[in-house]
């Protein structure tokens, strides 16, 4: 029996359906159904009443979930031993924009908690590249933009934040409307070889069909600098506040239809029980909670 199946069972009871549980644990509904079938074969009896539209858990399923919760708490208490016992190398991929955002405080926190843990950040900086390295086993986890389709169910995902796209304009640009700003000042593009750049471009062209960007850059710092000098306006994922303030830019919201990107940590599902992975995830979660407070 796979212990992960017990977590899936608990997720179904918490979230109310196979589909919602799958979203919570990072599995497809069919994978959730397979795990429950395996549990039913292991225990020799059905765990859900499937005569209703939404399968209902049996009393025995509730008992199993309760026992699994107790077991999980005891195992977690044993695993969370003295911090100095967590040591060795951990290879973490991080997209460029997060290397100056969430990464520094997370590294500081990990250093305080686990001085013997050596976190290495390789020189990789886009989501597709990081996912390739993760699948190949050359990194243990990655902080990246979750793909629009949700990403592979073979990976475990933890979403940290939803980052809206905004328009950045020169400080002296008088217009308030995104369409007017694009029409009057021109468009500086965010690299369309990146998924985030393609999202930004789609939104710009939904505002001004057929608009062609004057210049295109991958570096957020370069884009911000260009905008600050009056070379155009741009649509990008909302930059960190310090960068905006340093250049004195105007930030214009894009309304209810504004696109967003999901910043997430991802690791191989086979490493679900890896304590190093768990503690790295916990550190980033703490940093995000502190930033949102």
mmCIF file of C-alpha atoms in Angstrom:
data_model
loop_
_atom_site.group_PDB
_atom_site.id
_atom_site.type_symbol
_atom_site.label_atom_id
_atom_site.label_comp_id
_atom_site.label_asym_id
_atom_site.label_seq_id
_atom_site.Cartn_x
_atom_site.Cartn_y
_atom_site.Cartn_z
ATOM 1 C CA UNK A 1 0.000 0.000 0.000
ATOM 2 C CA UNK A 2 1.259 3.468 -0.937
ATOM 3 C CA UNK A 3 1.050 5.856 2.024
ATOM 4 C CA UNK A 4 0.355 8.674 -0.422
ATOM 5 C CA UNK A 5 -2.994 7.017 -1.168
ATOM 6 C CA UNK A 6 -4.009 7.596 2.448
ATOM 7 C CA UNK A 7 -3.309 11.307 2.017
ATOM 8 C CA UNK A 8 -5.474 11.264 -1.097
ATOM 9 C CA UNK A 9 -8.294 9.604 0.856
ATOM 10 C CA UNK A 10 -8.042 12.269 3.538
ATOM 11 C CA UNK A 11 -8.114 14.978 0.854
ATOM 12 C CA UNK A 12 -11.362 13.570 -0.573
ATOM 13 C CA UNK A 13 -13.002 13.720 2.843
ATOM 14 C CA UNK A 14 -11.773 17.279 3.404
ATOM 15 C CA UNK A 15 -12.598 18.689 -0.047
ATOM 16 C CA UNK A 16 -15.741 16.694 -0.788
ATOM 17 C CA UNK A 17 -14.997 15.173 -4.195
ATOM 18 C CA UNK A 18 -12.411 13.235 -6.178
ATOM 19 C CA UNK A 19 -11.859 16.214 -8.499
ATOM 20 C CA UNK A 20 -11.298 18.733 -5.690
ATOM 21 C CA UNK A 21 -9.019 16.297 -3.869
ATOM 22 C CA UNK A 22 -6.990 15.792 -7.041
ATOM 23 C CA UNK A 23 -6.463 19.532 -7.359
ATOM 24 C CA UNK A 24 -5.381 19.709 -3.711
ATOM 25 C CA UNK A 25 -2.812 16.907 -3.922
ATOM 26 C CA UNK A 26 -1.713 17.550 -7.522
ATOM 27 C CA UNK A 27 -3.288 14.464 -9.142
ATOM 28 C CA UNK A 28 -5.710 14.013 -12.012
ATOM 29 C CA UNK A 29 -9.202 12.686 -11.105
ATOM 30 C CA UNK A 30 -8.334 9.381 -12.815
ATOM 31 C CA UNK A 31 -5.186 9.057 -10.667
ATOM 32 C CA UNK A 32 -7.276 9.720 -7.555
ATOM 33 C CA UNK A 33 -9.740 7.003 -8.593
ATOM 34 C CA UNK A 34 -6.877 4.556 -9.161
ATOM 35 C CA UNK A 35 -5.426 5.242 -5.700
ATOM 36 C CA UNK A 36 -8.815 4.687 -4.054
ATOM 37 C CA UNK A 37 -9.282 1.449 -6.008
ATOM 38 C CA UNK A 38 -5.891 0.255 -4.758
ATOM 39 C CA UNK A 39 -6.886 1.072 -1.170
ATOM 40 C CA UNK A 40 -10.159 -0.817 -1.600
ATOM 41 C CA UNK A 41 -8.250 -3.834 -2.889
ATOM 42 C CA UNK A 42 -5.840 -3.601 0.055
ATOM 43 C CA UNK A 43 -8.624 -3.440 2.665
ATOM 44 C CA UNK A 44 -10.901 -5.841 0.830
ATOM 45 C CA UNK A 45 -14.015 -3.660 0.866
ATOM 46 C CA UNK A 46 -15.419 -0.535 -0.815
ATOM 47 C CA UNK A 47 -14.571 2.818 0.725
ATOM 48 C CA UNK A 48 -17.177 4.825 -1.194
ATOM 49 C CA UNK A 49 -20.840 4.417 -2.013
ATOM 50 C CA UNK A 50 -20.926 4.967 -5.768
ATOM 51 C CA UNK A 51 -24.708 4.709 -6.142
ATOM 52 C CA UNK A 52 -25.004 8.495 -5.821
ATOM 53 C CA UNK A 53 -23.871 11.155 -8.302
ATOM 54 C CA UNK A 54 -21.048 12.181 -5.962
ATOM 55 C CA UNK A 55 -19.473 9.092 -4.316
ATOM 56 C CA UNK A 56 -19.988 9.158 -0.549
ATOM 57 C CA UNK A 57 -17.362 7.789 1.892
ATOM 58 C CA UNK A 58 -18.303 4.795 3.986
ATOM 59 C CA UNK A 59 -17.906 4.747 7.741
ATOM 60 C CA UNK A 60 -14.875 2.527 7.291
ATOM 61 C CA UNK A 61 -13.275 5.123 4.998
ATOM 62 C CA UNK A 62 -13.717 7.743 7.713
ATOM 63 C CA UNK A 63 -12.052 5.395 10.232
ATOM 64 C CA UNK A 64 -9.093 4.843 7.895
ATOM 65 C CA UNK A 65 -8.688 8.583 7.297
ATOM 66 C CA UNK A 66 -8.722 9.256 11.039
ATOM 67 C CA UNK A 67 -6.095 6.588 11.689
ATOM 68 C CA UNK A 68 -3.986 7.948 8.815
ATOM 69 C CA UNK A 69 -4.154 11.449 10.301
ATOM 70 C CA UNK A 70 -2.920 10.192 13.677
ATOM 71 C CA UNK A 71 -0.166 8.199 12.012
ATOM 72 C CA UNK A 72 0.881 11.175 9.880
ATOM 73 C CA UNK A 73 1.136 13.456 12.903
ATOM 74 C CA UNK A 74 3.316 10.952 14.775
ATOM 75 C CA UNK A 75 5.602 10.416 11.782
ATOM 76 C CA UNK A 76 5.922 14.186 11.245
ATOM 77 C CA UNK A 77 6.866 14.660 14.902
ATOM 78 C CA UNK A 78 9.599 12.033 14.528
ATOM 79 C CA UNK A 79 10.842 13.561 11.297
ATOM 80 C CA UNK A 80 11.017 17.100 12.699
ATOM 81 C CA UNK A 81 14.034 16.318 14.844
ATOM 82 C CA UNK A 82 16.932 18.667 15.641
ATOM 83 C CA UNK A 83 17.498 21.109 12.778
ATOM 84 C CA UNK A 84 21.230 20.448 12.542
ATOM 85 C CA UNK A 85 20.538 16.869 11.424
ATOM 86 C CA UNK A 86 19.289 18.199 8.081
ATOM 87 C CA UNK A 87 22.408 18.482 5.956
ATOM 88 C CA UNK A 88 23.873 17.936 2.519
ATOM 89 C CA UNK A 89 23.346 19.581 -0.855
ATOM 90 C CA UNK A 90 19.987 20.664 -2.264
ATOM 91 C CA UNK A 91 19.772 21.890 -5.869
ATOM 92 C CA UNK A 92 17.003 24.441 -6.333
ATOM 93 C CA UNK A 93 16.082 26.020 -9.662
ATOM 94 C CA UNK A 94 14.624 29.538 -9.524
ATOM 95 C CA UNK A 95 13.274 31.774 -12.290
ATOM 96 C CA UNK A 96 15.065 35.105 -12.643
ATOM 97 C CA UNK A 97 12.322 37.340 -11.235
ATOM 98 C CA UNK A 98 12.105 35.304 -8.022
ATOM 99 C CA UNK A 99 15.893 35.316 -7.494
ATOM 100 C CA UNK A 100 15.567 38.888 -6.221
ATOM 101 C CA UNK A 101 12.154 38.412 -4.601
ATOM 102 C CA UNK A 102 11.316 35.256 -2.623
ATOM 103 C CA UNK A 103 14.713 33.549 -2.866
ATOM 104 C CA UNK A 104 16.905 35.782 -0.627
ATOM 105 C CA UNK A 105 14.668 35.698 2.482
ATOM 106 C CA UNK A 106 14.033 31.972 1.979
ATOM 107 C CA UNK A 107 17.775 31.258 1.854
ATOM 108 C CA UNK A 108 18.298 33.326 4.990
ATOM 109 C CA UNK A 109 15.550 31.421 6.809
ATOM 110 C CA UNK A 110 16.904 28.038 5.701
ATOM 111 C CA UNK A 111 20.384 29.066 6.841
ATOM 112 C CA UNK A 112 19.034 29.955 10.275
ATOM 113 C CA UNK A 113 17.076 26.722 10.625
ATOM 114 C CA UNK A 114 19.494 24.304 8.976
ATOM 115 C CA UNK A 115 23.086 25.602 8.913
ATOM 116 C CA UNK A 116 24.406 22.350 7.433
ATOM 117 C CA UNK A 117 22.012 22.399 4.457
ATOM 118 C CA UNK A 118 23.849 23.579 1.326
ATOM 119 C CA UNK A 119 21.271 25.069 -1.075
ATOM 120 C CA UNK A 120 22.699 25.524 -4.574
ATOM 121 C CA UNK A 121 20.912 27.602 -7.244
ATOM 122 C CA UNK A 122 22.160 26.636 -10.735
ATOM 123 C CA UNK A 123 22.351 29.249 -13.538
ATOM 124 C CA UNK A 124 18.969 28.383 -15.055
ATOM 125 C CA UNK A 125 16.253 30.976 -15.328
ATOM 126 C CA UNK A 126 13.138 30.028 -17.269
ATOM 127 C CA UNK A 127 10.284 27.695 -16.461
ATOM 128 C CA UNK A 128 10.628 25.279 -19.395
ATOM 129 C CA UNK A 129 14.347 24.824 -18.754
ATOM 130 C CA UNK A 130 13.780 24.231 -15.039
ATOM 131 C CA UNK A 131 11.080 21.625 -15.658
ATOM 132 C CA UNK A 132 13.406 19.769 -18.031
ATOM 133 C CA UNK A 133 16.172 19.736 -15.411
ATOM 134 C CA UNK A 134 13.732 18.598 -12.719
ATOM 135 C CA UNK A 135 12.417 15.707 -14.813
ATOM 136 C CA UNK A 136 16.008 14.648 -15.538
ATOM 137 C CA UNK A 137 16.854 14.622 -11.818
ATOM 138 C CA UNK A 138 19.497 17.335 -12.095
ATOM 139 C CA UNK A 139 17.708 19.556 -9.564
ATOM 140 C CA UNK A 140 15.561 18.584 -6.571
ATOM 141 C CA UNK A 141 12.923 21.318 -6.815
ATOM 142 C CA UNK A 142 12.142 24.521 -8.692
ATOM 143 C CA UNK A 143 10.453 27.851 -8.054
ATOM 144 C CA UNK A 144 8.787 28.817 -11.305
ATOM 145 C CA UNK A 145 5.624 29.817 -13.137
ATOM 146 C CA UNK A 146 3.104 26.988 -13.108
ATOM 147 C CA UNK A 147 2.039 26.177 -16.694
ATOM 148 C CA UNK A 148 -1.410 27.347 -17.742
ATOM 149 C CA UNK A 149 -2.546 23.729 -18.151
ATOM 150 C CA UNK A 150 -1.685 23.011 -14.512
ATOM 151 C CA UNK A 151 1.529 21.113 -15.175
ATOM 152 C CA UNK A 152 2.387 17.424 -15.111
ATOM 153 C CA UNK A 153 0.559 15.214 -12.609
ATOM 154 C CA UNK A 154 3.874 13.374 -12.154
ATOM 155 C CA UNK A 155 5.064 16.427 -10.256
ATOM 156 C CA UNK A 156 3.924 17.770 -6.893
ATOM 157 C CA UNK A 157 2.959 21.455 -6.901
ATOM 158 C CA UNK A 158 2.625 24.050 -4.163
ATOM 159 C CA UNK A 159 1.293 27.412 -5.295
ATOM 160 C CA UNK A 160 2.820 30.327 -3.393
ATOM 161 C CA UNK A 161 1.208 33.373 -4.975
ATOM 162 C CA UNK A 162 -0.878 34.622 -7.856
ATOM 163 C CA UNK A 163 0.952 37.506 -9.468
ATOM 164 C CA UNK A 164 -1.242 39.840 -11.540
ATOM 165 C CA UNK A 165 -0.041 41.523 -14.691
ATOM 166 C CA UNK A 166 0.009 45.322 -14.629
ATOM 167 C CA UNK A 167 0.897 48.146 -16.967
ATOM 168 C CA UNK A 168 4.001 50.207 -16.210
ATOM 169 C CA UNK A 169 4.164 53.736 -17.570
ATOM 170 C CA UNK A 170 6.669 56.616 -17.384
ATOM 171 C CA UNK A 171 6.189 58.846 -14.339
ATOM 172 C CA UNK A 172 5.172 61.836 -16.475
ATOM 173 C CA UNK A 173 2.720 60.007 -18.764
ATOM 174 C CA UNK A 174 -0.635 61.803 -18.274
ATOM 175 C CA UNK A 175 -2.998 59.134 -19.629
ATOM 176 C CA UNK A 176 -4.923 56.895 -17.229
ATOM 177 C CA UNK A 177 -6.328 54.373 -19.704
ATOM 178 C CA UNK A 178 -4.154 51.400 -20.809
ATOM 179 C CA UNK A 179 -5.337 51.682 -24.426
ATOM 180 C CA UNK A 180 -4.416 55.357 -24.612
ATOM 181 C CA UNK A 181 -1.044 54.716 -23.017
ATOM 182 C CA UNK A 182 -0.246 51.989 -25.555
ATOM 183 C CA UNK A 183 -1.435 54.113 -28.475
ATOM 184 C CA UNK A 184 0.463 57.240 -27.433
ATOM 185 C CA UNK A 185 3.694 55.840 -26.023
ATOM 186 C CA UNK A 186 4.330 52.546 -27.792
ATOM 187 C CA UNK A 187 4.792 49.083 -26.379
ATOM 188 C CA UNK A 188 7.929 47.580 -24.870
ATOM 189 C CA UNK A 189 7.446 43.813 -24.946
ATOM 190 C CA UNK A 190 8.239 41.149 -22.377
ATOM 191 C CA UNK A 191 10.166 38.300 -24.052
ATOM 192 C CA UNK A 192 7.583 36.190 -25.919
ATOM 193 C CA UNK A 193 9.837 33.133 -25.850
ATOM 194 C CA UNK A 194 8.716 32.906 -22.210
ATOM 195 C CA UNK A 195 5.187 31.747 -21.286
ATOM 196 C CA UNK A 196 4.715 34.932 -19.252
ATOM 197 C CA UNK A 197 5.726 37.070 -22.217
ATOM 198 C CA UNK A 198 3.153 35.372 -24.427
ATOM 199 C CA UNK A 199 0.439 35.991 -21.814
ATOM 200 C CA UNK A 200 1.383 39.680 -21.696
ATOM 201 C CA UNK A 201 1.391 39.963 -25.494
ATOM 202 C CA UNK A 202 -2.068 38.385 -25.776
ATOM 203 C CA UNK A 203 -3.464 40.895 -23.302
ATOM 204 C CA UNK A 204 -1.850 43.875 -25.046
ATOM 205 C CA UNK A 205 -3.299 42.791 -28.391
ATOM 206 C CA UNK A 206 -6.713 42.318 -26.803
ATOM 207 C CA UNK A 207 -6.519 46.020 -25.886
ATOM 208 C CA UNK A 208 -5.010 47.252 -29.166
ATOM 209 C CA UNK A 209 -5.395 44.612 -31.908
ATOM 210 C CA UNK A 210 -2.452 44.363 -34.266
ATOM 211 C CA UNK A 211 -0.117 46.458 -32.125
ATOM 212 C CA UNK A 212 3.565 45.664 -32.728
ATOM 213 C CA UNK A 213 6.080 46.032 -29.911
ATOM 214 C CA UNK A 214 8.969 48.424 -30.463
ATOM 215 C CA UNK A 215 11.474 46.436 -28.409
ATOM 216 C CA UNK A 216 11.400 43.147 -26.526
ATOM 217 C CA UNK A 217 13.433 42.209 -23.456
ATOM 218 C CA UNK A 218 13.689 39.298 -21.042
ATOM 219 C CA UNK A 219 15.205 41.264 -18.144
ATOM 220 C CA UNK A 220 12.625 42.942 -15.911
ATOM 221 C CA UNK A 221 15.246 45.473 -14.825
ATOM 222 C CA UNK A 222 15.899 46.397 -18.470
ATOM 223 C CA UNK A 223 12.186 46.832 -19.191
ATOM 224 C CA UNK A 224 11.672 48.985 -16.107
ATOM 225 C CA UNK A 225 14.651 51.158 -17.017
ATOM 226 C CA UNK A 226 13.378 51.669 -20.576
ATOM 227 C CA UNK A 227 9.916 52.644 -19.356
ATOM 228 C CA UNK A 228 11.323 55.069 -16.794
ATOM 229 C CA UNK A 229 13.157 56.918 -19.598
ATOM 230 C CA UNK A 230 9.940 57.358 -21.566
ATOM 231 C CA UNK A 231 10.721 54.813 -24.295
ATOM 232 C CA UNK A 232 7.303 53.186 -24.011
ATOM 233 C CA UNK A 233 4.891 51.379 -21.717
ATOM 234 C CA UNK A 234 4.738 47.690 -20.918
ATOM 235 C CA UNK A 235 2.549 44.921 -19.520
ATOM 236 C CA UNK A 236 4.426 42.583 -17.188
ATOM 237 C CA UNK A 237 3.884 40.516 -14.032
ATOM 238 C CA UNK A 238 3.762 43.009 -11.171
ATOM 239 C CA UNK A 239 7.392 43.793 -10.226
ATOM 240 C CA UNK A 240 8.592 43.992 -6.651
ATOM 241 C CA UNK A 241 7.679 47.281 -4.985
ATOM 242 C CA UNK A 242 11.263 48.394 -4.376
ATOM 243 C CA UNK A 243 12.057 48.213 -8.093
ATOM 244 C CA UNK A 244 8.999 50.285 -9.009
ATOM 245 C CA UNK A 245 9.784 52.881 -6.357
ATOM 246 C CA UNK A 246 13.431 53.125 -7.372
ATOM 247 C CA UNK A 247 12.428 54.181 -10.892
ATOM 248 C CA UNK A 248 9.342 56.181 -9.900
ATOM 249 C CA UNK A 249 7.091 54.359 -12.377
ATOM 250 C CA UNK A 250 3.339 54.574 -12.635
ATOM 251 C CA UNK A 251 1.581 51.243 -12.085
ATOM 252 C CA UNK A 252 -1.805 50.925 -13.811
ATOM 253 C CA UNK A 253 -4.104 48.037 -12.919
ATOM 254 C CA UNK A 254 -5.685 46.081 -15.767
ATOM 255 C CA UNK A 255 -9.079 45.537 -14.145
ATOM 256 C CA UNK A 256 -11.058 42.372 -13.633
ATOM 257 C CA UNK A 257 -9.814 40.833 -16.858
ATOM 258 C CA UNK A 258 -6.167 41.201 -15.867
ATOM 259 C CA UNK A 259 -4.169 38.033 -16.510
ATOM 260 C CA UNK A 260 -2.072 36.554 -13.749
ATOM 261 C CA UNK A 261 0.611 33.950 -13.329
ATOM 262 C CA UNK A 262 0.946 31.351 -10.594
ATOM 263 C CA UNK A 263 4.284 31.237 -8.813
ATOM 264 C CA UNK A 264 4.763 27.716 -7.494
ATOM 265 C CA UNK A 265 7.268 25.305 -6.062
ATOM 266 C CA UNK A 266 7.439 21.975 -7.864
ATOM 267 C CA UNK A 267 9.235 18.722 -7.165
ATOM 268 C CA UNK A 268 9.045 15.113 -8.296
ATOM 269 C CA UNK A 269 6.133 13.207 -6.799
ATOM 270 C CA UNK A 270 8.576 10.401 -6.010
ATOM 271 C CA UNK A 271 10.223 12.809 -3.530
ATOM 272 C CA UNK A 272 7.025 13.523 -1.588
ATOM 273 C CA UNK A 273 8.531 12.067 1.598
ATOM 274 C CA UNK A 274 11.895 13.798 1.231
ATOM 275 C CA UNK A 275 12.508 15.934 4.318
ATOM 276 C CA UNK A 276 14.803 18.366 2.520
ATOM 277 C CA UNK A 277 12.065 19.086 -0.005
ATOM 278 C CA UNK A 278 9.510 19.498 2.775
ATOM 279 C CA UNK A 279 11.651 21.983 4.694
ATOM 280 C CA UNK A 280 12.498 24.031 1.601
ATOM 281 C CA UNK A 281 8.782 24.241 0.794
ATOM 282 C CA UNK A 282 8.039 25.230 4.405
ATOM 283 C CA UNK A 283 10.624 28.031 4.258
ATOM 284 C CA UNK A 284 9.192 29.524 1.075
ATOM 285 C CA UNK A 285 5.673 29.222 2.447
ATOM 286 C CA UNK A 286 6.741 31.132 5.566
ATOM 287 C CA UNK A 287 8.409 33.858 3.488
ATOM 288 C CA UNK A 288 5.276 34.278 1.362
ATOM 289 C CA UNK A 289 3.041 34.432 4.448
ATOM 290 C CA UNK A 290 5.302 37.082 5.988
ATOM 291 C CA UNK A 291 5.227 39.105 2.756
ATOM 292 C CA UNK A 292 1.427 38.932 2.620
ATOM 293 C CA UNK A 293 0.910 39.916 6.266
#
